[in-house]
Coordinates of C-alpha atoms in Angstrom, one line a residue:
M1 CA 63.0 -40.2 101.6
T2 CA 64.6 -36.9 100.6
Q3 CA 66.7 -39.2 98.1
A4 CA 63.4 -41.0 97.0
L5 CA 62.2 -37.6 96.1
L6 CA 64.7 -36.5 94.2
R7 CA 65.0 -39.7 92.3
L8 CA 61.7 -39.6 91.3
R9 CA 61.9 -35.9 90.3
E10 CA 64.7 -37.3 88.3
K11 CA 62.7 -40.0 86.4
M12 CA 60.0 -36.9 85.8
R13 CA 62.5 -34.6 84.5
N14 CA 63.8 -37.3 82.1
E15 CA 60.4 -38.0 80.8
Q16 CA 59.7 -34.8 80.5
I17 CA 56.6 -35.2 83.1
D18 CA 55.4 -31.9 84.6
I19 CA 53.0 -32.9 87.2
L20 CA 52.7 -36.3 88.7
L21 CA 49.7 -37.7 90.3
L22 CA 49.7 -40.4 93.2
P23 CA 47.6 -42.0 94.8
H24 CA 47.4 -43.7 97.9
N25 CA 46.1 -47.1 96.5
D26 CA 47.2 -50.2 94.0
R27 CA 45.4 -51.3 91.1
F28 CA 42.6 -52.8 93.3
Q29 CA 41.7 -49.6 94.8
S30 CA 42.4 -51.0 98.0
E31 CA 42.4 -48.9 101.3
Y32 CA 44.9 -51.6 103.1
L33 CA 47.6 -52.4 100.8
P34 CA 50.4 -55.3 101.3
A35 CA 53.9 -54.0 101.7
H36 CA 54.7 -54.1 98.4
E37 CA 52.1 -51.2 97.6
E38 CA 53.0 -49.0 100.3
R39 CA 54.5 -46.5 98.2
F40 CA 53.8 -43.3 100.8
P41 CA 56.0 -44.4 103.5
W42 CA 59.3 -45.0 101.4
L43 CA 58.9 -41.3 99.5
N44 CA 57.5 -39.4 102.4
G45 CA 57.1 -41.3 105.6
F46 CA 53.4 -41.2 105.8
T47 CA 51.5 -44.4 106.8
G48 CA 48.1 -43.7 106.6
S49 CA 45.2 -45.2 104.8
W50 CA 44.3 -42.5 102.5
G51 CA 46.5 -39.8 101.2
F52 CA 47.0 -38.1 97.3
A53 CA 50.4 -36.6 96.2
I54 CA 51.1 -34.2 93.8
I55 CA 54.2 -33.4 92.9
T56 CA 56.5 -31.3 90.1
A57 CA 59.6 -29.9 90.0
E58 CA 59.1 -27.6 92.4
K59 CA 56.4 -28.6 95.1
A60 CA 55.4 -31.9 96.5
I61 CA 52.4 -32.0 98.3
L62 CA 50.1 -34.6 100.5
F63 CA 46.4 -34.3 100.5
V64 CA 45.1 -36.1 103.8
D65 CA 42.0 -36.0 105.0
G66 CA 40.7 -35.1 109.1
R67 CA 42.0 -38.4 110.7
Y68 CA 45.6 -37.3 109.6
T69 CA 45.5 -33.6 110.3
L70 CA 47.7 -34.2 113.4
Q71 CA 49.6 -37.5 112.2
A72 CA 51.0 -36.1 108.4
P73 CA 52.6 -33.1 110.0
R74 CA 54.8 -35.4 112.7
Q75 CA 55.7 -38.2 109.6
V76 CA 56.5 -36.2 106.8
D77 CA 59.2 -33.1 106.5
G78 CA 57.5 -30.0 105.6
N79 CA 61.0 -28.6 104.4
F80 CA 60.4 -30.6 101.5
W81 CA 56.3 -31.6 101.3
T82 CA 53.3 -29.1 101.5
I83 CA 50.5 -31.2 103.6
I84 CA 46.8 -30.0 102.9
Q85 CA 43.7 -30.9 104.6
V86 CA 41.1 -32.2 101.9
L87 CA 38.4 -30.1 103.4
D88 CA 40.5 -27.1 102.9
Q89 CA 41.4 -27.8 99.0
R90 CA 40.9 -30.7 96.9
P91 CA 43.9 -32.0 94.8
Q92 CA 41.5 -31.2 91.9
Q93 CA 41.4 -28.2 92.8
W94 CA 45.0 -27.2 93.3
L95 CA 45.5 -28.7 90.3
S96 CA 42.7 -26.6 88.4
E97 CA 44.5 -23.3 89.7
N98 CA 48.3 -24.5 89.4
L99 CA 48.3 -26.3 86.1
Q100 CA 49.7 -24.3 82.9
P101 CA 48.9 -24.7 79.5
D102 CA 50.9 -27.6 77.4
Q103 CA 52.0 -29.1 80.8
I104 CA 52.4 -33.1 80.7
V105 CA 50.2 -34.6 83.8
A106 CA 51.2 -37.9 84.2
L107 CA 49.3 -40.9 86.2
E108 CA 49.2 -44.6 86.3
G109 CA 46.3 -45.9 84.7
W110 CA 46.0 -49.1 87.1
R111 CA 45.7 -46.7 89.9
F112 CA 42.8 -44.7 88.8
T113 CA 39.7 -45.2 87.5
V114 CA 37.5 -44.9 84.9
Q115 CA 35.8 -42.3 86.2
G116 CA 38.5 -40.7 88.2
V117 CA 40.4 -40.4 85.2
Q118 CA 37.6 -38.9 83.3
G119 CA 37.2 -36.0 86.2
W120 CA 41.3 -35.1 85.5
Q121 CA 40.9 -35.0 81.8
K122 CA 38.2 -32.4 82.0
I123 CA 40.5 -30.3 84.3
I124 CA 43.4 -30.7 82.1
T125 CA 41.6 -30.2 78.9
A126 CA 40.1 -27.0 80.9
K127 CA 43.5 -25.7 80.8
K128 CA 45.0 -26.7 77.3
A129 CA 47.3 -29.4 79.3
Q130 CA 48.1 -32.9 78.4
L131 CA 47.1 -36.1 80.2
Q132 CA 49.6 -39.2 80.1
Q133 CA 48.2 -42.2 81.1
R134 CA 51.1 -44.6 82.0
E135 CA 50.7 -48.4 82.4
D136 CA 53.8 -49.1 84.3
D137 CA 54.6 -48.5 87.8
I138 CA 56.3 -45.1 87.9
F139 CA 58.5 -46.9 90.9
T140 CA 60.0 -49.6 89.5
G141 CA 63.4 -49.1 89.2
L142 CA 63.7 -46.4 91.8
W143 CA 62.5 -48.2 94.9
L144 CA 65.3 -50.9 95.1
D145 CA 64.7 -52.9 98.2
R146 CA 60.9 -53.0 97.7
P147 CA 59.2 -56.0 99.3
A148 CA 57.9 -58.7 97.3
L149 CA 54.6 -59.2 96.4
P150 CA 52.3 -61.1 98.4
A151 CA 52.4 -64.9 97.9
G152 CA 49.4 -66.3 100.3
E153 CA 47.0 -69.3 99.2
A154 CA 43.4 -68.6 99.0
F155 CA 40.6 -70.5 101.1
A156 CA 37.2 -71.7 101.1
L157 CA 34.2 -70.0 103.2
D158 CA 32.5 -72.7 104.3
L159 CA 28.6 -72.0 103.9
T160 CA 28.4 -72.3 107.6
F161 CA 29.5 -68.8 107.4
A162 CA 29.0 -67.5 104.4
G163 CA 25.3 -68.2 104.0
R164 CA 24.7 -68.3 99.9
S165 CA 26.4 -70.8 97.8
T166 CA 28.5 -69.3 94.6
D167 CA 25.6 -70.8 92.5
D168 CA 23.3 -68.8 93.9
K169 CA 25.0 -65.4 93.7
V170 CA 25.9 -66.2 90.2
T171 CA 22.3 -66.7 89.3
D172 CA 21.7 -63.1 90.9
L173 CA 24.6 -61.6 88.7
Q174 CA 23.3 -63.4 85.8
D175 CA 19.9 -62.1 86.0
F176 CA 21.1 -58.5 86.2
M177 CA 23.6 -59.2 83.1
T178 CA 20.3 -60.4 81.0
K179 CA 18.4 -57.2 82.1
N180 CA 20.8 -55.0 80.9
H181 CA 21.6 -57.0 78.1
L182 CA 24.9 -57.4 78.6
D183 CA 27.8 -60.5 77.4
G184 CA 29.7 -60.4 81.0
Y185 CA 30.6 -58.3 83.9
L186 CA 34.0 -57.2 85.1
V187 CA 34.7 -57.6 88.5
T188 CA 37.8 -55.6 89.5
D189 CA 37.3 -55.3 93.4
P190 CA 39.0 -58.3 95.3
G191 CA 36.3 -57.8 98.1
H192 CA 33.5 -58.8 95.5
V193 CA 35.3 -61.7 93.7
C194 CA 36.0 -63.1 96.8
W195 CA 32.8 -62.9 98.4
L196 CA 31.0 -64.2 94.9
L197 CA 33.3 -67.4 95.1
N198 CA 32.9 -67.7 98.6
M199 CA 37.0 -67.1 98.9
R200 CA 39.2 -65.7 101.5
G201 CA 42.9 -65.5 101.7
H202 CA 45.7 -63.4 103.4
D203 CA 47.4 -61.1 100.5
I204 CA 46.8 -58.2 102.8
T205 CA 47.6 -57.9 106.7
H206 CA 43.5 -57.2 108.2
M207 CA 41.6 -58.1 105.1
P208 CA 41.2 -61.8 104.8
I209 CA 41.1 -61.4 100.8
I210 CA 42.8 -62.8 97.6
L211 CA 44.1 -60.1 95.5
S212 CA 42.3 -60.8 92.4
M213 CA 39.4 -59.9 89.5
A214 CA 37.2 -61.7 87.7
F215 CA 35.2 -62.1 84.3
V216 CA 31.9 -63.5 84.7
A217 CA 30.1 -64.6 81.6
A218 CA 26.4 -64.5 80.8
D219 CA 26.4 -68.3 81.1
G220 CA 27.9 -68.2 84.3
Q221 CA 31.4 -69.2 83.8
I222 CA 34.2 -67.1 85.3
S223 CA 37.5 -66.4 84.5
L224 CA 39.3 -65.6 87.6
F225 CA 42.7 -63.8 87.3
T226 CA 45.4 -63.6 90.3
D227 CA 49.3 -63.9 90.3
A228 CA 50.7 -67.2 90.1
G229 CA 50.5 -69.5 93.2
K230 CA 47.1 -68.3 94.9
I231 CA 44.8 -70.8 94.1
P232 CA 45.0 -74.7 95.6
D233 CA 44.0 -77.7 93.9
N234 CA 41.1 -78.5 96.9
L235 CA 39.7 -74.8 96.1
R236 CA 39.9 -75.7 92.3
A237 CA 37.7 -78.7 93.0
L238 CA 35.3 -77.2 94.7
W239 CA 34.6 -74.8 91.8
G240 CA 34.8 -77.5 89.3
S241 CA 34.6 -76.6 85.8
R242 CA 32.7 -73.1 86.2
V243 CA 35.9 -71.0 87.4
T244 CA 38.9 -71.3 84.9
H245 CA 42.1 -69.7 86.5
H246 CA 44.4 -67.3 85.1
L247 CA 47.4 -65.2 86.1
F248 CA 47.1 -61.2 85.9
D249 CA 49.7 -61.0 82.8
E250 CA 46.9 -62.8 80.9
M251 CA 43.9 -60.8 82.0
V252 CA 44.2 -58.2 79.1
T253 CA 44.4 -61.1 76.4
T254 CA 42.3 -63.3 78.0
L255 CA 39.2 -60.5 77.6
I256 CA 40.0 -59.2 74.4
D257 CA 39.8 -63.3 72.8
H258 CA 36.8 -63.8 74.8
S259 CA 33.7 -64.2 73.1
A260 CA 31.9 -61.6 74.8
Q261 CA 31.2 -58.0 73.6
K262 CA 29.0 -56.1 75.4
I263 CA 31.0 -55.7 78.8
G264 CA 29.8 -54.2 82.3
L265 CA 31.6 -52.9 84.8
D266 CA 31.8 -50.5 87.7
G267 CA 33.7 -47.2 86.4
S268 CA 33.8 -46.3 90.0
H269 CA 36.1 -48.9 90.4
C270 CA 37.8 -50.4 87.1
P271 CA 41.1 -49.4 86.8
S272 CA 41.3 -46.7 83.7
V273 CA 43.8 -48.1 81.8
L274 CA 42.4 -51.7 81.6
A275 CA 39.0 -49.9 80.1
S276 CA 40.9 -48.5 77.8
L277 CA 42.4 -51.3 76.3
L278 CA 39.6 -53.3 76.2
K279 CA 37.6 -50.0 74.6
Q280 CA 40.5 -50.3 71.7
S281 CA 40.2 -54.0 71.1
G282 CA 36.7 -53.4 70.1
K283 CA 34.6 -54.4 73.1
E284 CA 31.6 -52.2 73.7
L285 CA 31.8 -51.5 77.7
H286 CA 28.5 -50.2 79.7
E287 CA 29.3 -48.5 83.1
H288 CA 26.9 -49.8 85.8
A289 CA 27.6 -49.7 89.6
S290 CA 28.7 -53.0 90.8
P291 CA 25.0 -55.3 91.7
L292 CA 27.6 -57.2 94.0
E293 CA 28.3 -54.2 96.2
L294 CA 24.7 -53.8 97.3
A295 CA 24.3 -57.4 97.7
R296 CA 27.4 -58.1 99.9
A297 CA 26.2 -55.2 101.9
I298 CA 22.6 -56.7 102.7
K299 CA 23.5 -59.1 105.2
N300 CA 22.0 -63.2 104.9
V301 CA 20.6 -64.8 107.9
T302 CA 23.5 -66.6 108.5
E303 CA 26.4 -63.6 108.1
I304 CA 23.7 -61.6 110.7
N305 CA 23.3 -64.6 113.1
G306 CA 27.5 -65.1 112.4
A307 CA 27.6 -60.8 113.4
H308 CA 26.0 -61.5 116.5
Q309 CA 28.3 -64.1 117.7
A310 CA 31.8 -62.7 116.7
Q311 CA 30.9 -59.4 118.5
L312 CA 29.9 -61.1 121.7
R313 CA 33.2 -62.5 121.7
D314 CA 35.2 -59.7 120.8
G315 CA 32.9 -57.5 123.3
I316 CA 34.5 -60.5 126.0
A317 CA 38.0 -59.9 124.6
V318 CA 37.5 -56.0 125.3
M319 CA 35.9 -56.5 128.6
E320 CA 38.8 -58.6 129.6
T321 CA 41.1 -55.4 128.6
L322 CA 39.4 -53.2 130.2
Y323 CA 39.1 -55.1 133.6
W324 CA 43.3 -56.0 133.3
L325 CA 43.4 -52.1 133.0
Q326 CA 40.9 -50.8 135.4
S327 CA 42.0 -53.0 138.0
H328 CA 45.9 -52.6 137.4
E329 CA 47.6 -51.8 140.9
S330 CA 49.5 -48.6 138.8
P331 CA 48.1 -47.9 135.2
T332 CA 50.3 -45.4 134.5
G333 CA 53.5 -48.0 134.5
L334 CA 51.8 -49.5 131.1
T335 CA 52.6 -48.2 127.7
E336 CA 50.1 -47.9 125.1
Q337 CA 51.9 -51.1 122.9
D338 CA 51.3 -53.0 126.3
V339 CA 47.4 -52.5 126.1
I340 CA 47.4 -52.8 122.6
D341 CA 49.2 -56.5 122.9
Y342 CA 47.3 -57.3 126.0
L343 CA 43.9 -56.2 123.5
D344 CA 45.3 -58.4 120.7
A345 CA 46.0 -60.9 122.8
Q346 CA 42.8 -61.4 124.0
R347 CA 41.3 -61.4 120.8
A348 CA 43.8 -64.5 120.0
A349 CA 42.4 -66.2 122.8
Q350 CA 38.5 -66.5 121.1
E351 CA 37.0 -68.9 119.2
L352 CA 36.9 -68.6 115.3
F353 CA 39.4 -65.8 115.6
V354 CA 41.8 -65.3 112.8
E355 CA 43.6 -62.0 112.9
T356 CA 42.5 -58.8 114.2
S357 CA 40.4 -56.2 112.1
F358 CA 42.9 -53.5 112.0
G359 CA 46.5 -52.0 113.8
A360 CA 44.8 -51.5 117.4
I361 CA 44.3 -47.3 117.8
V362 CA 45.6 -47.2 121.5
G363 CA 46.2 -42.9 122.4
S364 CA 46.6 -41.8 125.9
G365 CA 45.9 -38.2 126.5
P366 CA 47.5 -36.0 123.6
H367 CA 47.8 -39.3 121.3
G368 CA 44.3 -39.6 121.8
A369 CA 43.8 -36.6 119.9
F370 CA 45.2 -38.3 116.7
V371 CA 42.1 -40.2 115.1
H372 CA 44.2 -42.8 113.9
Y373 CA 47.3 -42.7 116.0
D374 CA 49.7 -45.1 115.2
I375 CA 52.5 -45.7 117.3
T376 CA 55.9 -44.9 115.1
P377 CA 58.9 -45.8 117.4
G378 CA 59.9 -43.2 120.2
D379 CA 56.4 -42.9 120.1
D380 CA 55.3 -45.2 122.6
I381 CA 54.4 -43.1 125.8
G382 CA 53.0 -44.7 129.3
L383 CA 49.8 -44.3 130.2
K384 CA 49.2 -40.5 131.2
N385 CA 47.3 -40.1 134.5
D386 CA 44.5 -38.0 135.5
T387 CA 43.4 -37.9 131.6
L388 CA 41.6 -40.3 128.9
L389 CA 42.6 -43.2 127.0
L390 CA 41.2 -43.6 124.1
I391 CA 41.4 -47.7 123.0
D392 CA 39.9 -48.9 119.4
G393 CA 40.3 -52.1 117.4
G394 CA 38.6 -55.1 116.1
G395 CA 38.9 -58.8 114.7
Q396 CA 38.2 -60.8 111.8
Y397 CA 36.8 -64.1 112.8
Y398 CA 35.6 -66.7 110.5
D399 CA 32.1 -65.4 111.4
G400 CA 32.2 -61.6 111.1
T401 CA 33.9 -58.8 111.6
T402 CA 34.4 -56.5 114.4
D403 CA 35.2 -53.0 115.2
I404 CA 34.7 -51.3 118.6
T405 CA 35.7 -48.2 120.3
R406 CA 35.6 -46.9 124.2
T407 CA 37.0 -44.3 125.7
I408 CA 38.3 -44.7 129.4
S409 CA 39.9 -42.3 132.2
I410 CA 43.1 -43.4 133.8
G411 CA 43.0 -41.1 137.3
T412 CA 40.4 -38.3 138.0
P413 CA 38.9 -37.0 134.8
T414 CA 38.2 -33.1 134.5
P415 CA 34.5 -31.5 134.1
R416 CA 35.6 -30.6 130.6
M417 CA 36.5 -34.2 129.8
I418 CA 33.1 -35.3 131.7
A419 CA 31.0 -32.7 129.7
D420 CA 33.0 -33.8 126.2
Y421 CA 32.8 -37.4 127.1
T422 CA 28.5 -37.1 127.7
A423 CA 28.3 -34.8 124.7
V424 CA 30.0 -37.6 122.5
L425 CA 27.6 -40.2 124.4
Q426 CA 24.3 -38.2 123.4
G427 CA 25.3 -37.9 119.3
H428 CA 26.0 -41.7 120.0
I429 CA 22.8 -42.2 121.3
A430 CA 20.9 -39.9 119.1
L431 CA 22.1 -42.0 116.2
S432 CA 21.3 -45.2 118.2
V433 CA 17.7 -44.5 118.6
A434 CA 16.8 -43.4 115.1
R435 CA 14.1 -44.4 113.5
F436 CA 13.5 -43.6 109.7
P437 CA 11.5 -44.6 106.5
H438 CA 12.8 -46.8 103.3
G439 CA 15.2 -44.6 101.4
T440 CA 17.2 -42.7 104.1
T441 CA 20.4 -42.3 103.1
G442 CA 23.7 -42.2 105.7
A443 CA 24.1 -38.3 104.9
A444 CA 20.6 -37.6 106.3
L445 CA 21.3 -39.1 109.7
D446 CA 24.8 -38.1 110.1
T447 CA 23.8 -34.7 111.6
L448 CA 21.9 -36.5 114.5
A449 CA 25.0 -37.7 116.1
R450 CA 27.0 -34.3 115.6
A451 CA 23.7 -32.3 117.1
P452 CA 24.7 -32.9 120.7
L453 CA 28.3 -31.7 120.1
W454 CA 27.5 -28.7 117.8
Q455 CA 25.4 -27.5 120.7
V456 CA 28.6 -27.0 122.8
G457 CA 31.4 -26.0 120.0
R458 CA 32.3 -29.1 119.3
N459 CA 32.2 -31.3 115.8
Y460 CA 34.6 -34.0 114.5
T461 CA 36.5 -34.3 110.9
H462 CA 35.9 -37.5 109.9
G463 CA 32.4 -39.7 109.3
T464 CA 30.2 -41.2 111.7
G465 CA 30.3 -44.4 110.8
H466 CA 31.2 -47.1 107.9
G467 CA 29.6 -50.3 106.6
I468 CA 31.1 -53.2 107.8
G469 CA 31.9 -56.9 106.3
A470 CA 31.4 -60.4 107.3
F471 CA 34.5 -61.9 107.7
M472 CA 36.0 -59.2 105.5
G473 CA 36.6 -55.6 105.2
T474 CA 36.3 -53.7 108.5
H475 CA 35.3 -50.4 106.0
E476 CA 33.1 -51.8 103.6
G477 CA 30.7 -50.0 101.5
P478 CA 28.7 -48.3 100.0
Q479 CA 26.8 -47.3 103.2
G480 CA 28.1 -44.8 105.5
F481 CA 27.5 -41.8 108.0
S482 CA 28.7 -38.9 106.2
Y483 CA 28.1 -35.8 104.3
R484 CA 29.3 -37.8 101.7
S485 CA 27.3 -40.9 102.0
P486 CA 24.1 -40.6 99.3
V487 CA 23.4 -44.2 99.8
A488 CA 19.6 -45.4 101.3
L489 CA 20.3 -47.8 104.1
Q490 CA 18.8 -51.2 104.2
A491 CA 17.8 -54.1 106.3
G492 CA 20.8 -56.3 106.7
M493 CA 23.0 -54.0 106.6
L494 CA 25.8 -53.2 109.4
I495 CA 27.4 -50.1 109.9
T496 CA 29.3 -48.6 113.1
N497 CA 28.2 -45.8 114.8
E498 CA 31.3 -43.9 116.6
P499 CA 30.7 -40.0 116.7
G500 CA 34.0 -38.5 118.6
Y501 CA 35.8 -35.5 119.8
Y502 CA 39.5 -34.4 119.6
K503 CA 41.2 -32.2 121.5
T504 CA 44.4 -30.8 120.4
D505 CA 47.3 -31.6 122.6
G506 CA 44.5 -33.3 125.1
Y507 CA 43.0 -36.0 124.5
G508 CA 40.8 -38.0 122.3
I509 CA 37.2 -39.2 122.4
R510 CA 35.5 -41.9 120.2
L511 CA 32.7 -44.3 121.1
E512 CA 32.0 -47.1 118.6
N513 CA 29.2 -49.6 118.2
V514 CA 28.1 -51.7 115.7
V515 CA 25.0 -52.0 114.7
L516 CA 22.6 -53.7 112.5
V517 CA 19.7 -52.0 110.1
K518 CA 16.8 -53.6 110.7
D519 CA 12.8 -53.2 110.4
V520 CA 11.1 -51.6 113.4
T521 CA 8.0 -51.1 111.9
V522 CA 4.7 -51.1 114.2
D523 CA 1.4 -51.9 113.7
D524 CA -0.2 -48.4 113.8
D525 CA 2.8 -46.6 111.6
D526 CA 1.7 -45.3 108.6
Q527 CA 4.3 -46.5 106.5
P528 CA 7.1 -48.9 107.3
M529 CA 10.5 -47.7 109.1
L530 CA 14.0 -48.8 110.0
G531 CA 16.2 -48.4 113.2
F532 CA 19.0 -49.8 114.5
E533 CA 20.0 -52.9 116.9
A534 CA 23.7 -52.5 118.9
L535 CA 25.6 -55.7 118.1
T536 CA 28.5 -54.8 120.1
V537 CA 28.3 -55.4 123.9
V538 CA 30.8 -53.4 126.1
P539 CA 29.4 -51.2 128.7
F540 CA 30.3 -47.4 129.1
E541 CA 31.9 -45.3 131.5
S542 CA 29.6 -44.2 134.1
H543 CA 32.2 -42.5 135.7
L544 CA 32.5 -39.7 132.4
I545 CA 28.9 -39.3 132.7
N546 CA 26.9 -36.2 133.6
F547 CA 23.9 -38.0 134.0
G548 CA 21.9 -34.7 134.9
S549 CA 22.2 -33.5 131.7
L550 CA 20.4 -36.4 129.5
N551 CA 17.1 -36.5 129.0
A552 CA 14.6 -39.7 129.6
T553 CA 14.8 -41.2 126.0
E554 CA 18.8 -41.0 126.8
K555 CA 18.3 -42.8 130.2
N556 CA 16.4 -45.5 129.2
W557 CA 18.7 -46.1 126.2
L558 CA 21.5 -46.8 128.6
R559 CA 19.5 -48.7 130.9
D560 CA 18.1 -51.2 128.1
Y561 CA 21.9 -51.4 126.4
H562 CA 23.7 -52.4 129.6
Q563 CA 20.7 -54.8 130.7
M564 CA 21.3 -56.1 127.1
V565 CA 24.7 -56.4 127.8
L566 CA 24.3 -58.0 130.9
D567 CA 22.0 -60.8 129.5
K568 CA 24.0 -61.7 126.6
T569 CA 27.9 -62.0 128.1
L570 CA 27.4 -62.9 132.1
P571 CA 26.9 -66.6 131.7
L572 CA 30.2 -66.6 129.5
L573 CA 32.4 -64.7 131.8
R574 CA 34.7 -65.9 134.3
P575 CA 33.5 -65.2 137.9
E576 CA 36.1 -62.1 138.5
L577 CA 34.4 -60.4 135.2
Q578 CA 31.2 -61.1 136.4
L579 CA 31.6 -58.8 139.7
W580 CA 33.6 -56.3 137.2
L581 CA 30.9 -56.0 134.8
Q582 CA 28.0 -55.8 137.3
E583 CA 29.5 -53.1 138.9
K584 CA 30.6 -51.4 135.5
C585 CA 26.2 -51.4 134.7
K586 CA 24.7 -50.9 137.9
A587 CA 24.8 -46.9 137.7
F588 CA 22.6 -47.3 134.1
L589 CA 20.4 -49.5 135.3
V590 CA 19.1 -47.3 138.1
Q591 CA 18.4 -44.4 135.6

């Protein structure tokens, strides 16, 4: 990794680059990347799903968010890299404070969005420096053993799971184009392309998509762009004449040659260099937030029913794992990887399972304090006695995507552990029981989950929740719970509720359910109201709760939630697991 940095700096010197901006993403702005695009592990060892690097001749800086505050220093050599938490300083601020006049700042135009480059350009212009927007991958010729591009085929998602046809979705997009006087719309998010075409694939582990972009003309004809070998004949036949397939290498010329003149695109996602090339050709570009983003986020009836069923089967897999752990004669004889392997096997045994929705996070004791703890060689430890074990995982099923976190104790918990678990649970319940008017954003609700922790001097550095897809992205916008979530919640959205607390060198606690936004208006309400329905069906840990500190609303919610878990899952469980679940729920039902 040291040699990788030296070779990159040599290339910068040869090409007269003073400062290089490197995001952790590909040309699709993906969160989870194929091995071919995982440049940070090769460059500096960092394996997190978000990061940003700034490299100069003398400095190498890695910016990370709150999920990786503890992880990054363990993976990245501090002798060569400076690690900065973005809450302390954002990359844009660093550049503004350190950039000198006439310096050349380089970035790869396929990996930065239109709006992103506009923001960097303002800083660079203000400092009287120069921006170099490259069309190439600067790592070409440096990373010699780079993995190949993903080569998976796409497949059709049946209407029994998708709920709406491609024709219906395209009609809605055509209405949007007519309203905004567009000749076509450029779709640069592979998730949006796959949703529109009812297509899925295996290009990225844990994310069932095909890396692709598309152009939808006002007449409904679609030009689809992928690498070679992605689209099988049966999918082409299913689409018929509506979809024309092209290779990525043909995208720019195909779009330039297309008769469409007024082209809509999402400037927060479209690669900057693609927009620049189209604009240079004379195309008239119009920025619009992608209408597919919100359309995908509001699940249809079929997707909502599928989410219920997927969460039900996934909950059984998690309960099987918790039962196995808590009935094990000596849990401390197990390792974190043992738990992951067992949990993955339980999910794989469920009907309609395809793959995990992310690599399971299992952190024992101090490892639980790493928000997104990732086991690396030599780190897999045995479960610690008299501490906490955090288990976070999910599955991709044909009918839904799941994400759940539970925290349990191994041995005897301390009073501090019980107090912290109770505060996190109170935050979870506060959000669960919230009622709010239409137009309320995730940012407005985020503090509900934090308030009980704030009262006892605790907090967490990640968002309280993220949108989730329907057999697609585990993290899927635009909705979310955080101070940066300006999107109004709407009925039909799926979102996670996952407050936490992380004691450095001690333990981690996170309690996560997937919830459905739904109408909860009653007859005498002055105005329509929304609320949440919990879809996750796994019990909490009664022995980690100080029931004496709970109010009536909190106790009632716990009683109702655990009665729901029993009603939905008990008939589906084997006898031993039935007895275990009844025992787990007993303390909640008498409150």
